[in-house]
Amino acid sequence: MAQSSRKRALWLGGLVALGFTVFSWRLVYLQVEKHEYYAAVAAEKHSTRQTIYARRGSIYDSNGVALASNEPVKTVVADGSLMRHPDACAEIISRHLELPLTAVREKLGAQKWSEEQGKALPSRFIVLKKEVSENVAQALMKELSDRRLRGVMLEQDSTRVYPNGGMACHVVGFINRAGVGQEGVERSMDEWLKGRDGFRYTERDRTGKELPAFRKLERPARDGHTVRLTIDMALQDIVESELDVAVKQYRPNMATCIVMRPATGEILAMANRPHYDLNQRDGVSNESRKNRAIMDQVEPGSTFKVVTTAAALDNKCVKADTVINCENGKWAYGGSILHDHGHGYGPLSVNDIIVKSSNIGVAKMGLMLGDKRLYEYIRRFGFGERTGVQLPGEISGIVHAPHLWSKISITRIPMGHEVGATPMQVINAMCTIANRGRLMIPQIVSKIENADGEVVAQYPPVEIRQVIPDDVSEKLVTALSEVVSKKGTAEKAFIPGFPVAGKTGTAQKTSPTGGYEHNKYVVSFAGFFPIQKPELCILVLVDNAQAPSNLNYGGLVAAPVFSRIGVRAARHYNLIPSPEFMKLPSPLAQNQKGEH
Amino acid sequence: MSINRRRSANVLPVARIFFTALMIAIFGGGALYYVNAKNEVHRLGQRMKTLEAEIHGLDIRNESVMSRIATLSSYESLRKRQSTEKEAFAQLVPVSEQFLVKIPDSIPRRVASEVRTVSNLQPAR
């Protein structure tokens, strides 16, 4: 008896031990083997990763005028499952959001097939309208709340606004729907502007509400930096309004104007026509979006003669007073005849070749230089390569190497034919002469600041190279100052009170099919003032102005625009006029003043 | 029952009761404090959330107003106003040349921080 009860006890004990062993094994299996899986399931139910969105940085001009900023907006969404009176809701939504009533009803009635329930259910996430202003959204919610209608919610969003609309549109650029810069400074400075999103791991209760007490790892968002440009919007306004006047008068295919400070290479204004409104980009053509100042190349024409003359003077091929026979306006070379504009000239000094813009004179200077030296100087002035301005899409232009030149290239390139240059390259070359031979990198971004206003990056002036010596640039300035006189080709570029130096350019338009287009010209004027200490360098370039061919010259179309901009810009910058320059200088008076 | 036995039987275990009461008070107090602290954490969390929402709302309002100011004071907007509300700009007449006095820059400009004597240009009486 005692033995059998002991046996039973042993069996019972064994069974209990086995049971505990099985449970223990299961426990170890769940806790150790399946730990990660169940931890993840638990975390998924309660823990969430919340993204903290960074704000995109703003863009300002040099005086703190906002060019691009963010505006908080709402996205109006609806939950069909919560909506008890869709018709009443639709009427209110349609009225506030200015949407057609039928379209709103259709959206609210949207259904989604549920696999679980095997039937179509009202959609739980319906986007009614994006980018709704705060005031409109709040008014909508108030009326819905007053009438005790549920199911409509607001989601916070942000949109990019460009307060100045079309002004400086090619400089500022824009972003796409994903917030990535597409053009202009928005694109080139995207890395600085976009900021970095932050995140936060947090827990939610059964109803989905966040439990702030259980917040875990958190990385705050870093808002985008502020980009300050060298652009001066007051000057930009002057440039744009004058360009509009010129466009209205001449109805050209396109027009470009750039204003730079020669000593530093800062771009103070840059405008193109056609242009577009940055806030209304739908349906804008690619032609309007193109920043022609850096993306378009033209044959610069006579403005290029300064490069040839600078090279000839620097190489001691000629002096300022060396006389060259300009063949009375007709000269045969390499089986082709080269003409001068108008009636032609006989012997002219190098100075006068610039003043009168003689093609034959500079062609002969090109021959004196030889192809290699001419090519070297063209490249030294920055043609054939990007200027390095902080804008996207800049092209390098076309300058063929001497081994690709034809027999007559040496007579055509010196006067600005057979080369492709962007307006930016042309003005930068003129700035080099104004800046005593020093070529600078054009600057459009001045500095980058963080959200606290501390400067994190600065873009000081950068000198690329000394292209020509000081004395050569002085000789050129003297010649260029005579261009803006009764004797020169740009009488109309005169700015009362200031001595002006500059060069006109009139080039026949190249045809896409080869050769040149008849009676179509690209006219330009590039100049600077005051010549003693150049403060502003302005380029005005007009493509295919609708003017009679005998009036379609840089000196008659572009120079007056230069003058009007110059007069207003001088007032804006408080440049003090000199009484001695109140009248257009006569050539004699200028010669007496000597070289500047 | 002898006096000594009664004395021994009726003695209250004061020390044990005190110890038990102390332990209950400690554990009970600790538990209450824990619950209270948990409540406080939750309450402060909610308060933090409310304040965060308030700051966020202010940020949004500030950004919205800044954006509106930028739009209304922009050159483009002023241009539009100039063309539509002519009477508002009636006073802004461009200065013509005849009203400008051109002063030659004969006095050399000086550095702002430079210390210099005051010159009296009026003749002595």
Coordinates of N, CA and C in Angstrom, one line a residue, chain A residues 452-575:
Chain A
D452 N 19.1 81.7 -36.6 CA 19.4 82.7 -35.6 C 20.0 84.0 -36.1
G453 N 20.2 84.0 -37.4 CA 20.8 85.2 -38.0 C 22.3 85.3 -38.0
E454 N 22.9 84.1 -37.6 CA 24.4 84.1 -37.7 C 24.9 83.7 -39.1
V455 N 25.9 84.4 -39.5 CA 26.5 84.1 -40.8 C 27.2 82.8 -40.8
V456 N 26.8 81.9 -41.7 CA 27.5 80.6 -41.7 C 28.4 80.4 -43.0
A457 N 28.1 81.3 -44.0 CA 29.0 81.3 -45.2 C 28.9 82.6 -45.8
Q458 N 30.0 83.0 -46.3 CA 30.1 84.3 -47.0 C 30.8 84.1 -48.3
Y459 N 30.4 85.0 -49.3 CA 31.0 84.9 -50.6 C 31.8 86.2 -50.9
P460 N 33.0 86.3 -50.5 CA 33.7 87.5 -50.8 C 34.1 87.6 -52.3
P461 N 34.4 88.8 -52.8 CA 34.8 88.9 -54.2 C 36.0 88.0 -54.5
V462 N 36.0 87.4 -55.6 CA 37.1 86.5 -56.0 C 37.7 87.0 -57.4
E463 N 39.0 87.3 -57.3 CA 39.6 87.7 -58.6 C 40.1 86.5 -59.3
I464 N 39.8 86.4 -60.5 CA 40.3 85.2 -61.3 C 41.7 85.4 -61.8
R465 N 41.9 86.5 -62.5 CA 43.2 86.8 -63.0 C 43.3 88.3 -63.4
Q466 N 44.5 88.7 -63.5 CA 44.8 90.1 -64.1 C 44.9 89.8 -65.6
V467 N 43.9 90.3 -66.3 CA 43.9 90.0 -67.8 C 44.8 90.9 -68.5
I468 N 44.7 92.2 -68.2 CA 45.6 93.1 -68.9 C 46.1 94.1 -67.8
P469 N 47.3 94.7 -68.1 CA 47.8 95.6 -67.1 C 47.0 96.8 -66.9
D470 N 47.3 97.5 -65.8 CA 46.5 98.7 -65.5 C 46.6 99.8 -66.6
D471 N 47.8 100.0 -67.1 CA 48.0 101.1 -68.1 C 47.2 100.8 -69.4
V472 N 47.1 99.5 -69.8 CA 46.3 99.2 -71.0 C 44.9 99.4 -70.8
S473 N 44.4 99.1 -69.6 CA 43.0 99.3 -69.3 C 42.7 100.8 -69.3
E474 N 43.6 101.6 -68.8 CA 43.4 103.0 -68.8 C 43.3 103.6 -70.2
K475 N 44.1 103.1 -71.1 CA 44.1 103.5 -72.5 C 42.7 103.1 -73.1
L476 N 42.3 101.9 -72.8 CA 41.0 101.5 -73.3 C 39.8 102.3 -72.8
V477 N 39.9 102.7 -71.5 CA 38.9 103.5 -70.8 C 38.8 104.8 -71.5
T478 N 39.9 105.4 -71.9 CA 39.9 106.7 -72.6 C 39.2 106.5 -73.9
A479 N 39.5 105.5 -74.6 CA 38.9 105.3 -75.9 C 37.4 105.0 -75.8
L480 N 37.0 104.3 -74.8 CA 35.6 103.9 -74.6 C 34.8 105.1 -74.1
S481 N 35.5 106.1 -73.4 CA 34.8 107.3 -72.9 C 34.4 108.1 -74.1
E482 N 35.3 108.1 -75.2 CA 35.0 108.9 -76.4 C 33.9 108.3 -77.2
V483 N 33.6 107.0 -76.9 CA 32.4 106.4 -77.7 C 31.1 107.1 -77.3
V484 N 31.1 107.5 -76.0 CA 29.9 108.2 -75.5 C 30.1 109.7 -75.7
S485 N 30.3 110.2 -76.9 CA 30.5 111.6 -77.2 C 29.8 111.9 -78.5
K486 N 29.9 113.1 -78.9 CA 29.3 113.5 -80.2 C 30.0 112.8 -81.3
K487 N 31.2 112.4 -81.1 CA 32.1 111.8 -82.1 C 31.8 110.3 -82.2
G488 N 31.4 109.7 -81.1 CA 31.3 108.2 -81.0 C 29.9 107.7 -81.5
T489 N 29.8 106.4 -81.3 CA 28.6 105.7 -81.8 C 27.5 105.6 -80.7
A490 N 27.8 106.1 -79.5 CA 26.8 105.9 -78.4 C 26.5 107.3 -77.7
E491 N 26.2 108.2 -78.5 CA 25.9 109.6 -78.0 C 24.7 109.5 -77.0
K492 N 23.8 108.5 -77.3 CA 22.6 108.4 -76.5 C 22.8 107.7 -75.2
A493 N 24.0 107.2 -74.9 CA 24.3 106.6 -73.7 C 24.7 107.6 -72.6
F494 N 24.7 108.8 -73.0 CA 25.2 109.9 -72.1 C 24.3 110.0 -70.8
I495 N 25.0 110.1 -69.6 CA 24.3 110.2 -68.4 C 24.7 111.6 -67.8
P496 N 23.8 112.6 -67.7 CA 24.2 113.9 -67.3 C 24.8 113.9 -65.9
G497 N 26.0 114.5 -65.9 CA 26.7 114.6 -64.6 C 27.8 113.6 -64.4
F498 N 27.8 112.6 -65.3 CA 28.8 111.5 -65.1 C 29.5 111.2 -66.4
P499 N 30.8 111.0 -66.3 CA 31.6 110.6 -67.4 C 31.3 109.1 -67.7
V500 N 30.9 108.7 -68.9 CA 30.5 107.3 -69.1 C 31.5 106.7 -70.2
A501 N 31.8 105.5 -70.0 CA 32.6 104.7 -71.0 C 31.8 103.5 -71.4
G502 N 31.9 103.2 -72.7 CA 31.2 102.0 -73.1 C 31.4 101.7 -74.5
K503 N 30.7 100.6 -75.0 CA 30.9 100.2 -76.4 C 29.5 99.7 -76.9
T504 N 29.2 100.1 -78.1 CA 28.0 99.6 -78.7 C 28.3 98.2 -79.4
G505 N 27.3 97.5 -79.7 CA 27.4 96.2 -80.4 C 26.2 96.1 -81.3
T506 N 26.4 95.8 -82.6 CA 25.3 95.5 -83.5 C 25.8 94.3 -84.3
A507 N 25.1 93.1 -84.1 CA 25.5 91.9 -84.8 C 24.3 91.4 -85.5
Q508 N 24.5 90.9 -86.8 CA 23.4 90.3 -87.5 C 23.1 89.0 -86.8
K509 N 21.8 88.6 -86.8 CA 21.5 87.4 -86.1 C 21.9 86.2 -86.9
T510 N 22.4 85.2 -86.2 CA 22.7 83.9 -86.8 C 21.5 83.1 -87.1
S511 N 21.4 82.4 -88.2 CA 20.3 81.6 -88.5 C 20.5 80.2 -88.0
P512 N 19.5 79.6 -87.4 CA 19.7 78.2 -87.0 C 20.1 77.2 -88.1
T513 N 19.8 77.6 -89.3 CA 20.1 76.8 -90.5 C 21.4 77.1 -91.1
G514 N 22.1 78.0 -90.5 CA 23.4 78.4 -91.0 C 23.4 79.8 -91.6
G515 N 24.5 80.5 -91.6 CA 24.5 81.9 -92.1 C 23.8 82.9 -91.2
Y516 N 23.5 84.0 -91.8 CA 22.9 85.1 -91.0 C 21.5 85.4 -91.5
E517 N 20.7 85.9 -90.6 CA 19.3 86.3 -91.0 C 19.3 87.7 -91.5
H518 N 18.5 88.0 -92.6 CA 18.5 89.3 -93.2 C 17.7 90.2 -92.3
N519 N 18.3 91.4 -92.1 CA 17.6 92.5 -91.4 C 17.2 92.1 -89.9
K520 N 17.9 91.2 -89.4 CA 17.6 90.9 -87.9 C 18.9 91.0 -87.2
Y521 N 18.9 91.8 -86.1 CA 20.1 92.2 -85.4 C 20.0 92.0 -83.9
V522 N 21.1 91.7 -83.3 CA 21.2 91.7 -81.9 C 22.0 92.9 -81.5
V523 N 21.4 93.9 -80.9 CA 22.0 95.2 -80.6 C 22.3 95.2 -79.1
S524 N 23.4 95.9 -78.7 CA 23.7 95.9 -77.3 C 24.6 97.2 -77.0
F525 N 24.6 97.5 -75.7 CA 25.5 98.5 -75.2 C 26.0 98.1 -73.9
A526 N 27.3 98.1 -73.7 CA 27.9 97.7 -72.4 C 28.7 98.9 -72.0
G527 N 28.5 99.4 -70.8 CA 29.3 100.6 -70.4 C 29.3 100.7 -68.9
F528 N 30.1 101.6 -68.4 CA 30.2 101.8 -67.0 C 30.5 103.3 -66.7
F529 N 30.2 103.7 -65.4 CA 30.4 105.1 -65.0 C 30.5 105.1 -63.5
P530 N 31.0 106.1 -62.9 CA 31.8 107.2 -63.4 C 33.2 106.6 -63.8
I531 N 33.8 107.1 -64.8 CA 35.0 106.4 -65.3 C 36.2 106.5 -64.3
Q532 N 36.2 107.5 -63.5 CA 37.4 107.6 -62.6 C 37.3 106.5 -61.5
K533 N 36.1 106.2 -61.1 CA 36.0 105.1 -60.1 C 34.7 104.4 -60.4
P534 N 34.7 103.5 -61.4 CA 33.5 102.9 -61.8 C 32.6 102.2 -60.7
E535 N 31.4 102.7 -60.6 CA 30.5 102.1 -59.6 C 29.6 101.1 -60.2
L536 N 29.1 101.4 -61.4 CA 28.2 100.5 -62.0 C 28.5 100.2 -63.4
C537 N 28.4 98.9 -63.8 CA 28.6 98.5 -65.2 C 27.3 97.9 -65.7
I538 N 26.8 98.4 -66.8 CA 25.4 98.0 -67.2 C 25.5 97.5 -68.7
L539 N 24.9 96.4 -68.9 CA 24.7 95.8 -70.2 C 23.3 95.8 -70.6
V540 N 23.0 96.3 -71.8 CA 21.6 96.2 -72.3 C 21.7 95.5 -73.6
L541 N 21.0 94.4 -73.8 CA 21.1 93.6 -75.0 C 19.7 93.4 -75.5
V542 N 19.4 93.7 -76.8 CA 18.1 93.6 -77.4 C 18.2 92.7 -78.6
D543 N 17.4 91.7 -78.7 CA 17.5 90.7 -79.8 C 16.3 91.0 -80.7
N544 N 16.6 91.3 -81.9 CA 15.7 91.5 -83.0 C 14.6 92.6 -82.7
A545 N 15.1 93.8 -82.4 CA 14.2 94.9 -82.1 C 13.4 95.3 -83.4
Q546 N 12.2 95.6 -83.3 CA 11.4 95.9 -84.5 C 11.6 97.4 -84.8
A547 N 12.7 97.7 -85.4 CA 13.1 99.0 -85.8 C 13.6 99.0 -87.2
P548 N 13.4 100.1 -87.9 CA 14.0 100.1 -89.3 C 15.4 99.8 -89.3
S549 N 15.9 99.1 -90.3 CA 17.3 98.6 -90.3 C 18.3 99.8 -90.2
N550 N 18.0 101.0 -90.7 CA 18.9 102.1 -90.5 C 18.9 102.7 -89.1
L551 N 18.0 102.3 -88.3 CA 18.0 102.7 -86.9 C 18.2 101.6 -85.9
N552 N 18.4 100.4 -86.4 CA 18.6 99.2 -85.6 C 20.1 99.0 -85.2
Y553 N 20.6 99.9 -84.3 CA 22.0 99.9 -83.9 C 22.0 99.9 -82.4
G554 N 23.1 99.4 -81.8 CA 23.2 99.4 -80.4 C 23.2 100.8 -79.8
G555 N 23.8 101.7 -80.6 CA 23.8 103.1 -80.1 C 22.5 103.8 -80.1
L556 N 21.5 103.3 -80.9 CA 20.2 103.9 -81.0 C 19.1 103.2 -80.3
V557 N 19.3 101.9 -80.1 CA 18.2 101.1 -79.4 C 18.6 100.8 -77.9
A558 N 19.9 100.3 -77.7 CA 20.3 99.8 -76.4 C 20.8 101.0 -75.6
A559 N 21.6 101.9 -76.2 CA 22.2 103.0 -75.5 C 21.2 103.9 -74.7
P560 N 20.1 104.3 -75.3 CA 19.1 105.1 -74.5 C 18.6 104.4 -73.3
V561 N 18.4 103.1 -73.4 CA 18.0 102.3 -72.2 C 19.0 102.3 -71.1
F562 N 20.3 102.2 -71.6 CA 21.4 102.3 -70.7 C 21.4 103.6 -69.9
S563 N 21.2 104.7 -70.7 CA 21.2 106.0 -70.2 C 20.1 106.2 -69.1
R564 N 18.9 105.8 -69.5 CA 17.8 105.9 -68.5 C 18.0 105.2 -67.2
I565 N 18.5 103.9 -67.4 CA 18.8 103.1 -66.2 C 19.9 103.8 -65.4
G566 N 21.0 104.3 -66.1 CA 22.1 105.0 -65.4 C 21.7 106.2 -64.6
V567 N 20.8 107.0 -65.2 CA 20.4 108.2 -64.5 C 19.6 107.9 -63.2
R568 N 18.7 106.9 -63.3 CA 18.0 106.5 -62.1 C 18.8 105.8 -61.1
A569 N 19.7 105.0 -61.6 CA 20.6 104.2 -60.7 C 21.6 105.2 -59.9
A570 N 22.0 106.2 -60.6 CA 22.9 107.2 -60.0 C 22.2 107.9 -58.9
R571 N 21.0 108.2 -59.1 CA 20.2 108.9 -58.0 C 20.0 107.9 -56.9
H572 N 19.7 106.7 -57.2 CA 19.4 105.6 -56.2 C 20.6 105.4 -55.3
Y573 N 21.8 105.4 -55.9 CA 23.1 105.2 -55.1 C 23.7 106.5 -54.6
N574 N 23.0 107.6 -54.8 CA 23.6 108.9 -54.3 C 24.9 109.2 -54.9
L575 N 25.1 108.9 -56.2 CA 26.4 109.2 -56.8 C 26.4 110.7 -57.1

